[in-house]
C-alpha cells in the first residue's frame, strides 16, 4: 500500500493535530506556491487514513504543499498512504520526517516536545530520560535542553514570543534565541546571589525589551553576564560592583550589557593589565637606582609625564 501513489482532492485531506509546525509564513508559502503553479506537486504527500474513514486522509508529510494546492485550487494532489500510527508514533514520525527540512519555529516545537514526553509517560508508565526524549524527537540533547528552557518561561513571555514568531520574518524583532540568551544571562547572576529571584525575572524581561528596542543588537551579548559572575567567583570583582551594574541594567532602558561590562569586568581586566605594566616599570626603575645611572633627557621627559599622570590618577 505504501508504494502506490493515489490522486485525491486536496479537500479530502486534513491537517495532523500532532504536527509541531504551527506557523506557516506567507512569504515562504508564496515561493513554494509559485513552484507548484509552474511544475505541479512533484513529491507526493504522505498521509494516513483513520480506521473507519473511507475518504478523509490525515497529513503526515506535506502540509505546506497541501496549503498551496488549496490556494491554487488544484483539483487533485498525489498522495502515498501509510498505516495509521499510534499517537506516540505519530509525534515521533512528525519529528523524524521534518528533521532535514526547513527548521521549525522553536516555541511550537517545544510545545510538541512536551506532548511527546507526556505521551511516552502515559503509554510507558514512566518519564523518558533526557537521552531517550532526544532519541524520540530525533534531536540532540542540547536541542532538548534549549527547548525546555523556552517551556520554563512564564506564560506571558511565551505568548509574546508566539506573537512575534507569527509575524513575517523580516519584521520580527525578538527571536527565541534572544529569549534563551536573556534567560541564561540573568540566571548566571542569580546563581551567584548577585541578584534575587525577583530581580532575575525583572532582568530577563528588561533584556528582552532591550533586544526589541535595539539597545542590545548582538544575540550573544547576555553571555557577558556570566563573565561578570565568574569574575566575582575569582575575587576579581566585588559582588557589590557586580550588583550595581545588574541593577542599572534593570532600571535604565538605555544601559546595555556592553556598558555593564565596560564599568565592571572590563575595568578590572584593564586595571590588572595596568598593574602588571606598573610593576615591571617599578622593577626597572629600582634597577636604574641600584646601578646609579644618571637620568638622560630622553628618559626624563617620559618619567615626568608618568609622574603627572600618577598625580592625576591618585590625587591627594
PDB file of C-alpha atoms in Angstrom:
ATOM      1  CA  UNK A   1       0.000   0.000   0.000  1.00  0.00           C
ATOM      2  CA  UNK A   2       2.819   2.442   0.800  1.00  0.00           C
ATOM      3  CA  UNK A   3       4.277   2.143  -2.759  1.00  0.00           C
ATOM      4  CA  UNK A   4       1.062   3.152  -4.518  1.00  0.00           C
ATOM      5  CA  UNK A   5       0.559   6.801  -5.449  1.00  0.00           C
ATOM      6  CA  UNK A   6      -3.079   7.872  -5.391  1.00  0.00           C
ATOM      7  CA  UNK A   7      -4.649  11.061  -6.688  1.00  0.00           C
ATOM      8  CA  UNK A   8      -7.278  12.700  -4.483  1.00  0.00           C
ATOM      9  CA  UNK A   9      -8.950  16.043  -3.947  1.00  0.00           C
ATOM     10  CA  UNK A  10      -6.975  18.228  -1.523  1.00  0.00           C
ATOM     11  CA  UNK A  11     -10.275  18.845   0.258  1.00  0.00           C
ATOM     12  CA  UNK A  12     -10.220  15.227   1.375  1.00  0.00           C
ATOM     13  CA  UNK A  13      -7.062  15.890   3.397  1.00  0.00           C
ATOM     14  CA  UNK A  14      -6.881  17.264   6.941  1.00  0.00           C
ATOM     15  CA  UNK A  15      -4.038  18.659   8.994  1.00  0.00           C
ATOM     16  CA  UNK A  16      -2.232  16.500  11.505  1.00  0.00           C
ATOM     17  CA  UNK A  17      -3.001  17.543  15.109  1.00  0.00           C
ATOM     18  CA  UNK A  18       0.459  16.296  16.115  1.00  0.00           C
ATOM     19  CA  UNK A  19       2.377  18.466  13.647  1.00  0.00           C
ATOM     20  CA  UNK A  20       4.869  20.652  15.572  1.00  0.00           C
ATOM     21  CA  UNK A  21       4.747  23.205  12.771  1.00  0.00           C
ATOM     22  CA  UNK A  22       2.095  25.701  13.849  1.00  0.00           C
ATOM     23  CA  UNK A  23       3.377  28.722  11.913  1.00  0.00           C
ATOM     24  CA  UNK A  24       3.349  28.980   8.116  1.00  0.00           C
ATOM     25  CA  UNK A  25       4.948  32.201   6.892  1.00  0.00           C
ATOM     26  CA  UNK A  26       3.193  33.656   3.882  1.00  0.00           C
ATOM     27  CA  UNK A  27       6.395  34.643   2.070  1.00  0.00           C
ATOM     28  CA  UNK A  28       7.675  31.051   2.249  1.00  0.00           C
ATOM     29  CA  UNK A  29       4.348  29.622   1.053  1.00  0.00           C
ATOM     30  CA  UNK A  30       4.279  32.033  -1.886  1.00  0.00           C
ATOM     31  CA  UNK A  31       7.696  30.822  -3.021  1.00  0.00           C
ATOM     32  CA  UNK A  32       6.556  27.189  -2.898  1.00  0.00           C
ATOM     33  CA  UNK A  33       3.216  28.055  -4.486  1.00  0.00           C
ATOM     34  CA  UNK A  34       4.959  29.648  -7.477  1.00  0.00           C
ATOM     35  CA  UNK A  35       6.985  26.470  -7.971  1.00  0.00           C
ATOM     36  CA  UNK A  36       3.890  24.245  -7.751  1.00  0.00           C
ATOM     37  CA  UNK A  37       1.978  26.502 -10.153  1.00  0.00           C
ATOM     38  CA  UNK A  38       4.759  26.015 -12.698  1.00  0.00           C
ATOM     39  CA  UNK A  39       5.711  22.371 -12.186  1.00  0.00           C
ATOM     40  CA  UNK A  40       2.925  20.819 -10.103  1.00  0.00           C
ATOM     41  CA  UNK A  41       3.480  18.751  -6.941  1.00  0.00           C
ATOM     42  CA  UNK A  42       6.494  16.580  -7.719  1.00  0.00           C
ATOM     43  CA  UNK A  43       6.732  14.760  -4.377  1.00  0.00           C
ATOM     44  CA  UNK A  44       3.521  13.038  -3.200  1.00  0.00           C
ATOM     45  CA  UNK A  45       2.150  13.919   0.216  1.00  0.00           C
ATOM     46  CA  UNK A  46       2.423  11.196   2.840  1.00  0.00           C
ATOM     47  CA  UNK A  47      -0.862  10.555   4.653  1.00  0.00           C
ATOM     48  CA  UNK A  48      -2.701   8.009   6.748  1.00  0.00           C
ATOM     49  CA  UNK A  49      -6.365   7.081   6.865  1.00  0.00           C
ATOM     50  CA  UNK A  50      -8.124   6.775  10.195  1.00  0.00           C
ATOM     51  CA  UNK A  51      -9.794   3.455  10.808  1.00  0.00           C
ATOM     52  CA  UNK A  52     -13.399   3.601   9.667  1.00  0.00           C
ATOM     53  CA  UNK A  53     -12.817   6.546   7.323  1.00  0.00           C
ATOM     54  CA  UNK A  54     -13.300   5.985   3.609  1.00  0.00           C
ATOM     55  CA  UNK A  55     -12.482   9.373   2.084  1.00  0.00           C
ATOM     56  CA  UNK A  56     -10.559  11.540   4.556  1.00  0.00           C
ATOM     57  CA  UNK A  57      -6.793  11.392   4.996  1.00  0.00           C
ATOM     58  CA  UNK A  58      -4.547  12.949   7.670  1.00  0.00           C
ATOM     59  CA  UNK A  59      -1.286  14.511   6.518  1.00  0.00           C
ATOM     60  CA  UNK A  60       1.979  13.104   7.826  1.00  0.00           C
ATOM     61  CA  UNK A  61       4.247  14.998   5.443  1.00  0.00           C
ATOM     62  CA  UNK A  62       3.341  17.782   3.036  1.00  0.00           C
ATOM     63  CA  UNK A  63       1.107  20.313   4.803  1.00  0.00           C
ATOM     64  CA  UNK A  64       2.834  23.218   3.046  1.00  0.00           C
ATOM     65  CA  UNK A  65       2.232  21.578  -0.354  1.00  0.00           C
ATOM     66  CA  UNK A  66      -1.398  20.945   0.644  1.00  0.00           C
ATOM     67  CA  UNK A  67      -1.928  24.579   1.651  1.00  0.00           C
ATOM     68  CA  UNK A  68      -0.510  25.714  -1.685  1.00  0.00           C
ATOM     69  CA  UNK A  69      -2.747  23.267  -3.534  1.00  0.00           C
ATOM     70  CA  UNK A  70      -5.809  24.765  -1.841  1.00  0.00           C
ATOM     71  CA  UNK A  71      -4.670  28.302  -2.677  1.00  0.00           C
ATOM     72  CA  UNK A  72      -4.127  27.320  -6.305  1.00  0.00           C
ATOM     73  CA  UNK A  73      -7.472  25.481  -6.346  1.00  0.00           C
ATOM     74  CA  UNK A  74      -5.825  22.316  -7.668  1.00  0.00           C
ATOM     75  CA  UNK A  75      -8.420  19.594  -8.293  1.00  0.00           C
ATOM     76  CA  UNK A  76      -6.117  16.676  -7.313  1.00  0.00           C
ATOM     77  CA  UNK A  77      -2.930  16.056  -5.344  1.00  0.00           C
ATOM     78  CA  UNK A  78      -0.722  12.929  -5.286  1.00  0.00           C
ATOM     79  CA  UNK A  79      -0.599  11.011  -2.009  1.00  0.00           C
ATOM     80  CA  UNK A  80       1.045   7.931  -0.577  1.00  0.00           C
ATOM     81  CA  UNK A  81      -0.960   6.215   2.186  1.00  0.00           C
ATOM     82  CA  UNK A  82       0.759   4.867   5.298  1.00  0.00           C
ATOM     83  CA  UNK A  83      -0.789   2.706   8.043  1.00  0.00           C
ATOM     84  CA  UNK A  84      -2.398   4.705  10.844  1.00  0.00           C
ATOM     85  CA  UNK A  85       0.180   5.275  13.607  1.00  0.00           C
ATOM     86  CA  UNK A  86      -0.429   5.475  17.343  1.00  0.00           C
ATOM     87  CA  UNK A  87      -0.318   8.950  18.839  1.00  0.00           C
ATOM     88  CA  UNK A  88       3.216   8.366  20.123  1.00  0.00           C
ATOM     89  CA  UNK A  89       4.328   7.028  16.744  1.00  0.00           C
ATOM     90  CA  UNK A  90       2.609   9.936  15.018  1.00  0.00           C
ATOM     91  CA  UNK A  91       4.505  12.552  17.021  1.00  0.00           C
ATOM     92  CA  UNK A  92       7.791  10.696  16.570  1.00  0.00           C
ATOM     93  CA  UNK A  93       7.193  10.440  12.821  1.00  0.00           C
ATOM     94  CA  UNK A  94       6.459  14.140  12.558  1.00  0.00           C
ATOM     95  CA  UNK A  95       9.758  14.978  14.233  1.00  0.00           C
ATOM     96  CA  UNK A  96      11.695  12.459  12.135  1.00  0.00           C
ATOM     97  CA  UNK A  97      10.115  13.382   8.780  1.00  0.00           C
ATOM     98  CA  UNK A  98      10.912  17.050   9.162  1.00  0.00           C
ATOM     99  CA  UNK A  99      14.379  16.630  10.674  1.00  0.00           C
ATOM    100  CA  UNK A 100      16.082  17.543   7.388  1.00  0.00           C
ATOM    101  CA  UNK A 101      13.551  20.204   6.345  1.00  0.00           C
ATOM    102  CA  UNK A 102      13.417  23.938   6.957  1.00  0.00           C
ATOM    103  CA  UNK A 103      13.776  24.388  10.742  1.00  0.00           C
ATOM    104  CA  UNK A 104      10.566  24.728  12.691  1.00  0.00           C
ATOM    105  CA  UNK A 105       9.921  27.753  14.844  1.00  0.00           C
ATOM    106  CA  UNK A 106      11.291  26.720  18.250  1.00  0.00           C
ATOM    107  CA  UNK A 107       8.406  27.519  20.585  1.00  0.00           C
ATOM    108  CA  UNK A 108       5.772  25.409  18.735  1.00  0.00           C
ATOM    109  CA  UNK A 109       8.393  22.666  18.555  1.00  0.00           C
ATOM    110  CA  UNK A 110       8.867  22.934  22.325  1.00  0.00           C
ATOM    111  CA  UNK A 111       5.127  22.518  22.848  1.00  0.00           C
ATOM    112  CA  UNK A 112       5.091  19.343  20.766  1.00  0.00           C
ATOM    113  CA  UNK A 113       8.173  18.048  22.573  1.00  0.00           C
ATOM    114  CA  UNK A 114       6.199  18.420  25.795  1.00  0.00           C
ATOM    115  CA  UNK A 115       3.347  16.432  24.221  1.00  0.00           C
ATOM    116  CA  UNK A 116       5.789  13.738  23.136  1.00  0.00           C
ATOM    117  CA  UNK A 117       7.163  13.453  26.666  1.00  0.00           C
ATOM    118  CA  UNK A 118       3.652  13.263  28.136  1.00  0.00           C
ATOM    119  CA  UNK A 119       2.506  10.608  25.647  1.00  0.00           C
ATOM    120  CA  UNK A 120       5.581   8.488  26.347  1.00  0.00           C
ATOM    121  CA  UNK A 121       4.860   8.704  30.081  1.00  0.00           C
ATOM    122  CA  UNK A 122       1.191   7.810  29.518  1.00  0.00           C
ATOM    123  CA  UNK A 123       1.969   4.733  27.427  1.00  0.00           C
ATOM    124  CA  UNK A 124       5.142   3.566  29.171  1.00  0.00           C
ATOM    125  CA  UNK A 125       4.295   4.464  32.760  1.00  0.00           C
ATOM    126  CA  UNK A 126       7.460   6.496  33.296  1.00  0.00           C
ATOM    127  CA  UNK A 127       9.013   9.721  32.104  1.00  0.00           C
ATOM    128  CA  UNK A 128      11.694   9.422  29.436  1.00  0.00           C
ATOM    129  CA  UNK A 129      15.240  10.369  30.297  1.00  0.00           C
ATOM    130  CA  UNK A 130      16.727  13.336  28.508  1.00  0.00           C
ATOM    131  CA  UNK A 131      18.632  10.979  26.232  1.00  0.00           C
ATOM    132  CA  UNK A 132      15.507   8.949  25.452  1.00  0.00           C
ATOM    133  CA  UNK A 133      13.489  12.083  24.735  1.00  0.00           C
ATOM    134  CA  UNK A 134      16.199  13.305  22.363  1.00  0.00           C
ATOM    135  CA  UNK A 135      16.107   9.977  20.522  1.00  0.00           C
ATOM    136  CA  UNK A 136      12.306  10.003  20.319  1.00  0.00           C
ATOM    137  CA  UNK A 137      12.358  13.505  18.814  1.00  0.00           C
ATOM    138  CA  UNK A 138      15.352  12.878  16.520  1.00  0.00           C
ATOM    139  CA  UNK A 139      17.188  15.699  18.294  1.00  0.00           C
ATOM    140  CA  UNK A 140      20.393  16.219  20.220  1.00  0.00           C
ATOM    141  CA  UNK A 141      20.259  16.509  23.998  1.00  0.00           C
ATOM    142  CA  UNK A 142      21.391  20.117  23.628  1.00  0.00           C
ATOM    143  CA  UNK A 143      18.374  20.884  21.439  1.00  0.00           C
ATOM    144  CA  UNK A 144      16.080  19.266  24.017  1.00  0.00           C
ATOM    145  CA  UNK A 145      17.571  21.391  26.824  1.00  0.00           C
ATOM    146  CA  UNK A 146      17.191  24.515  24.689  1.00  0.00           C
ATOM    147  CA  UNK A 147      13.500  23.840  24.071  1.00  0.00           C
ATOM    148  CA  UNK A 148      12.872  23.057  27.734  1.00  0.00           C
ATOM    149  CA  UNK A 149      14.241  26.474  28.703  1.00  0.00           C
ATOM    150  CA  UNK A 150      11.554  28.002  26.472  1.00  0.00           C
ATOM    151  CA  UNK A 151       8.913  25.862  28.173  1.00  0.00           C
ATOM    152  CA  UNK A 152      10.116  27.225  31.505  1.00  0.00           C
ATOM    153  CA  UNK A 153       9.381  30.817  30.515  1.00  0.00           C
ATOM    154  CA  UNK A 154       6.304  32.443  32.079  1.00  0.00           C
ATOM    155  CA  UNK A 155       3.136  32.095  30.019  1.00  0.00           C
ATOM    156  CA  UNK A 156       3.038  35.810  29.180  1.00  0.00           C
ATOM    157  CA  UNK A 157       6.536  35.689  27.704  1.00  0.00           C
ATOM    158  CA  UNK A 158       5.702  32.569  25.697  1.00  0.00           C
ATOM    159  CA  UNK A 159       2.656  34.347  24.286  1.00  0.00           C
ATOM    160  CA  UNK A 160       4.782  37.382  23.402  1.00  0.00           C
ATOM    161  CA  UNK A 161       7.266  35.169  21.567  1.00  0.00           C
ATOM    162  CA  UNK A 162       4.484  33.329  19.725  1.00  0.00           C
ATOM    163  CA  UNK A 163       3.003  36.640  18.558  1.00  0.00           C
ATOM    164  CA  UNK A 164       6.435  37.669  17.308  1.00  0.00           C
ATOM    165  CA  UNK A 165       7.034  34.355  15.515  1.00  0.00           C
ATOM    166  CA  UNK A 166       3.733  34.754  13.666  1.00  0.00           C
ATOM    167  CA  UNK A 167       4.973  37.976  12.065  1.00  0.00           C
ATOM    168  CA  UNK A 168       6.862  37.912   8.750  1.00  0.00           C
ATOM    169  CA  UNK A 169      10.483  37.068   9.489  1.00  0.00           C
ATOM    170  CA  UNK A 170      11.640  40.386   8.044  1.00  0.00           C
ATOM    171  CA  UNK A 171       9.831  42.381  10.757  1.00  0.00           C
ATOM    172  CA  UNK A 172      10.420  40.117  13.749  1.00  0.00           C
ATOM    173  CA  UNK A 173      12.276  41.993  16.488  1.00  0.00           C
ATOM    174  CA  UNK A 174      12.566  39.245  19.098  1.00  0.00           C
ATOM    175  CA  UNK A 175      13.715  35.700  18.456  1.00  0.00           C
ATOM    176  CA  UNK A 176      13.706  32.546  20.527  1.00  0.00           C
ATOM    177  CA  UNK A 177      17.494  32.867  20.725  1.00  0.00           C
ATOM    178  CA  UNK A 178      17.077  36.330  22.262  1.00  0.00           C
ATOM    179  CA  UNK A 179      14.765  34.820  24.885  1.00  0.00           C
ATOM    180  CA  UNK A 180      17.136  31.950  25.603  1.00  0.00           C
ATOM    181  CA  UNK A 181      20.223  34.123  25.927  1.00  0.00           C
ATOM    182  CA  UNK A 182      18.402  36.631  28.145  1.00  0.00           C
ATOM    183  CA  UNK A 183      17.219  33.782  30.384  1.00  0.00           C
ATOM    184  CA  UNK A 184      20.687  32.255  30.700  1.00  0.00           C
ATOM    185  CA  UNK A 185      22.350  35.620  31.291  1.00  0.00           C
ATOM    186  CA  UNK A 186      20.011  36.585  34.120  1.00  0.00           C
ATOM    187  CA  UNK A 187      20.322  33.098  35.632  1.00  0.00           C
ATOM    188  CA  UNK A 188      24.130  33.400  35.671  1.00  0.00           C
ATOM    189  CA  UNK A 189      23.868  36.368  38.059  1.00  0.00           C
ATOM    190  CA  UNK A 190      21.107  34.820  40.185  1.00  0.00           C
ATOM    191  CA  UNK A 191      23.147  31.629  40.570  1.00  0.00           C
ATOM    192  CA  UNK A 192      25.851  33.628  42.346  1.00  0.00           C
ATOM    193  CA  UNK A 193      23.372  35.590  44.521  1.00  0.00           C
ATOM    194  CA  UNK A 194      24.311  38.826  42.780  1.00  0.00           C
ATOM    195  CA  UNK A 195      20.596  39.445  42.225  1.00  0.00           C
ATOM    196  CA  UNK A 196      17.477  37.997  43.853  1.00  0.00           C
ATOM    197  CA  UNK A 197      14.946  35.683  42.224  1.00  0.00           C
ATOM    198  CA  UNK A 198      12.570  38.601  41.658  1.00  0.00           C
ATOM    199  CA  UNK A 199      15.352  40.685  40.151  1.00  0.00           C
ATOM    200  CA  UNK A 200      16.277  37.780  37.880  1.00  0.00           C
ATOM    201  CA  UNK A 201      12.760  37.910  36.406  1.00  0.00           C
ATOM    202  CA  UNK A 202      12.937  41.692  36.004  1.00  0.00           C
ATOM    203  CA  UNK A 203      16.394  41.487  34.417  1.00  0.00           C
ATOM    204  CA  UNK A 204      15.302  38.807  31.939  1.00  0.00           C
ATOM    205  CA  UNK A 205      12.294  40.876  30.879  1.00  0.00           C
ATOM    206  CA  UNK A 206      14.392  44.014  30.599  1.00  0.00           C
ATOM    207  CA  UNK A 207      16.992  42.252  28.444  1.00  0.00           C
ATOM    208  CA  UNK A 208      14.209  41.053  26.141  1.00  0.00           C
ATOM    209  CA  UNK A 209      12.910  44.630  25.916  1.00  0.00           C
ATOM    210  CA  UNK A 210      16.423  45.868  25.112  1.00  0.00           C
ATOM    211  CA  UNK A 211      16.612  43.328  22.282  1.00  0.00           C
ATOM    212  CA  UNK A 212      13.247  44.537  20.969  1.00  0.00           C
ATOM    213  CA  UNK A 213      14.285  48.205  21.175  1.00  0.00           C
ATOM    214  CA  UNK A 214      17.717  47.663  19.640  1.00  0.00           C
ATOM    215  CA  UNK A 215      19.663  48.605  22.774  1.00  0.00           C
ATOM    216  CA  UNK A 216      21.169  45.097  22.605  1.00  0.00           C
ATOM    217  CA  UNK A 217      21.928  44.169  18.996  1.00  0.00           C
ATOM    218  CA  UNK A 218      24.109  41.084  19.366  1.00  0.00           C
ATOM    219  CA  UNK A 219      22.199  37.945  20.355  1.00  0.00           C
ATOM    220  CA  UNK A 220      25.127  36.578  22.379  1.00  0.00           C
ATOM    221  CA  UNK A 221      25.728  39.712  24.462  1.00  0.00           C
ATOM    222  CA  UNK A 222      23.911  38.275  27.541  1.00  0.00           C
ATOM    223  CA  UNK A 223      26.698  35.687  27.789  1.00  0.00           C
ATOM    224  CA  UNK A 224      28.889  38.518  29.064  1.00  0.00           C
ATOM    225  CA  UNK A 225      26.841  38.454  32.272  1.00  0.00           C
ATOM    226  CA  UNK A 226      28.330  35.031  33.011  1.00  0.00           C
ATOM    227  CA  UNK A 227      31.742  36.668  32.588  1.00  0.00           C
ATOM    228  CA  UNK A 228      30.787  39.137  35.328  1.00  0.00           C
ATOM    229  CA  UNK A 229      29.673  36.248  37.524  1.00  0.00           C
ATOM    230  CA  UNK A 230      32.937  34.374  37.004  1.00  0.00           C
ATOM    231  CA  UNK A 231      34.908  37.494  37.900  1.00  0.00           C
ATOM    232  CA  UNK A 232      33.014  37.573  41.228  1.00  0.00           C
ATOM    233  CA  UNK A 233      33.823  33.876  41.771  1.00  0.00           C
ATOM    234  CA  UNK A 234      37.532  34.566  41.262  1.00  0.00           C
ATOM    235  CA  UNK A 235      37.523  37.528  43.628  1.00  0.00           C
ATOM    236  CA  UNK A 236      38.469  39.925  40.823  1.00  0.00           C
ATOM    237  CA  UNK A 237      35.208  41.863  41.084  1.00  0.00           C
ATOM    238  CA  UNK A 238      33.249  42.631  44.215  1.00  0.00           C
ATOM    239  CA  UNK A 239      29.714  41.336  44.449  1.00  0.00           C
ATOM    240  CA  UNK A 240      28.631  44.888  45.271  1.00  0.00           C
ATOM    241  CA  UNK A 241      30.058  46.207  41.990  1.00  0.00           C
ATOM    242  CA  UNK A 242      28.506  43.346  40.034  1.00  0.00           C
ATOM    243  CA  UNK A 243      25.147  44.016  41.675  1.00  0.00           C
ATOM    244  CA  UNK A 244      25.437  47.721  40.900  1.00  0.00           C
ATOM    245  CA  UNK A 245      25.703  47.132  37.149  1.00  0.00           C
ATOM    246  CA  UNK A 246      22.993  44.429  37.248  1.00  0.00           C
ATOM    247  CA  UNK A 247      20.538  46.793  38.933  1.00  0.00           C
ATOM    248  CA  UNK A 248      21.379  49.504  36.441  1.00  0.00           C
ATOM    249  CA  UNK A 249      20.645  47.068  33.618  1.00  0.00           C
ATOM    250  CA  UNK A 250      17.198  46.590  35.143  1.00  0.00           C
ATOM    251  CA  UNK A 251      16.454  50.241  35.831  1.00  0.00           C
ATOM    252  CA  UNK A 252      17.998  52.045  32.852  1.00  0.00           C
ATOM    253  CA  UNK A 253      16.478  51.352  29.449  1.00  0.00           C
ATOM    254  CA  UNK A 254      19.487  52.784  27.563  1.00  0.00           C
ATOM    255  CA  UNK A 255      22.137  50.927  29.597  1.00  0.00           C
ATOM    256  CA  UNK A 256      23.477  47.993  27.578  1.00  0.00           C
ATOM    257  CA  UNK A 257      25.281  44.821  28.579  1.00  0.00           C
ATOM    258  CA  UNK A 258      28.427  46.160  26.951  1.00  0.00           C
ATOM    259  CA  UNK A 259      28.096  49.261  29.149  1.00  0.00           C
ATOM    260  CA  UNK A 260      27.807  46.981  32.178  1.00  0.00           C
ATOM    261  CA  UNK A 261      30.902  45.025  31.184  1.00  0.00           C
ATOM    262  CA  UNK A 262      32.851  48.215  30.486  1.00  0.00           C
ATOM    263  CA  UNK A 263      32.196  49.506  34.006  1.00  0.00           C
ATOM    264  CA  UNK A 264      32.859  46.218  35.788  1.00  0.00           C
ATOM    265  CA  UNK A 265      34.794  43.308  34.293  1.00  0.00           C
ATOM    266  CA  UNK A 266      36.427  45.316  31.524  1.00  0.00           C
ATOM    267  CA  UNK A 267      37.654  47.837  34.080  1.00  0.00           C
ATOM    268  CA  UNK A 268      39.003  45.031  36.276  1.00  0.00           C
ATOM    269  CA  UNK A 269      40.805  43.453  33.308  1.00  0.00           C
ATOM    270  CA  UNK A 270      42.253  46.808  32.262  1.00  0.00           C
ATOM    271  CA  UNK A 271      43.422  47.622  35.778  1.00  0.00           C
ATOM    272  CA  UNK A 272      45.004  44.184  36.067  1.00  0.00           C
ATOM    273  CA  UNK A 273      46.964  44.788  32.851  1.00  0.00           C
ATOM    274  CA  UNK A 274      47.992  48.248  34.069  1.00  0.00           C
ATOM    275  CA  UNK A 275      49.090  46.728  37.367  1.00  0.00           C
ATOM    276  CA  UNK A 276      51.388  44.295  35.576  1.00  0.00           C
ATOM    277  CA  UNK A 277      52.915  47.061  33.468  1.00  0.00           C
ATOM    278  CA  UNK A 278      53.345  49.288  36.528  1.00  0.00           C
ATOM    279  CA  UNK A 279      55.119  46.520  38.417  1.00  0.00           C
ATOM    280  CA  UNK A 280      57.510  45.997  35.507  1.00  0.00           C
ATOM    281  CA  UNK A 281      58.243  49.733  35.469  1.00  0.00           C
ATOM    282  CA  UNK A 282      58.832  49.745  39.242  1.00  0.00           C
ATOM    283  CA  UNK A 283      61.289  46.870  38.902  1.00  0.00           C
ATOM    284  CA  UNK A 284      63.074  48.678  36.073  1.00  0.00           C
ATOM    285  CA  UNK A 285      63.348  51.962  37.942  1.00  0.00           C
ATOM    286  CA  UNK A 286      64.616  50.205  41.080  1.00  0.00           C
ATOM    287  CA  UNK A 287      67.299  48.572  38.961  1.00  0.00           C
ATOM    288  CA  UNK A 288      68.097  52.005  37.495  1.00  0.00           C
ATOM    289  CA  UNK A 289      68.637  53.404  41.003  1.00  0.00           C
ATOM    290  CA  UNK A 290      70.644  50.383  42.049  1.00  0.00           C
ATOM    291  CA  UNK A 291      73.044  50.959  39.141  1.00  0.00           C
ATOM    292  CA  UNK A 292      73.197  54.664  39.916  1.00  0.00           C
ATOM    293  CA  UNK A 293      72.640  55.674  36.331  1.00  0.00           C
ATOM    294  CA  UNK A 294      72.067  59.341  35.612  1.00  0.00           C
ATOM    295  CA  UNK A 295      68.708  60.217  34.068  1.00  0.00           C
ATOM    296  CA  UNK A 296      69.187  61.334  30.491  1.00  0.00           C
ATOM    297  CA  UNK A 297      66.982  63.889  28.784  1.00  0.00           C
ATOM    298  CA  UNK A 298      65.273  61.229  26.656  1.00  0.00           C
ATOM    299  CA  UNK A 299      64.227  59.326  29.815  1.00  0.00           C
ATOM    300  CA  UNK A 300      63.442  62.364  31.946  1.00  0.00           C
ATOM    301  CA  UNK A 301      60.654  63.547  29.656  1.00  0.00           C
ATOM    302  CA  UNK A 302      58.511  60.333  29.759  1.00  0.00           C
ATOM    303  CA  UNK A 303      59.205  59.931  33.516  1.00  0.00           C
ATOM    304  CA  UNK A 304      57.900  63.464  34.098  1.00  0.00           C
ATOM    305  CA  UNK A 305      54.823  62.580  32.050  1.00  0.00           C
ATOM    306  CA  UNK A 306      54.317  59.426  34.131  1.00  0.00           C
ATOM    307  CA  UNK A 307      54.689  61.474  37.309  1.00  0.00           C
ATOM    308  CA  UNK A 308      51.992  63.877  36.105  1.00  0.00           C
ATOM    309  CA  UNK A 309      49.607  61.036  35.193  1.00  0.00           C
ATOM    310  CA  UNK A 310      50.111  59.358  38.572  1.00  0.00           C
ATOM    311  CA  UNK A 311      49.213  62.607  40.336  1.00  0.00           C
ATOM    312  CA  UNK A 312      46.002  62.773  38.277  1.00  0.00           C
ATOM    313  CA  UNK A 313      45.111  59.125  38.871  1.00  0.00           C
ATOM    314  CA  UNK A 314      45.994  59.200  42.586  1.00  0.00           C
ATOM    315  CA  UNK A 315      45.114  62.733  43.742  1.00  0.00           C
ATOM    316  CA  UNK A 316      45.944  63.514  47.361  1.00  0.00           C
TER     317      UNK A 316
END
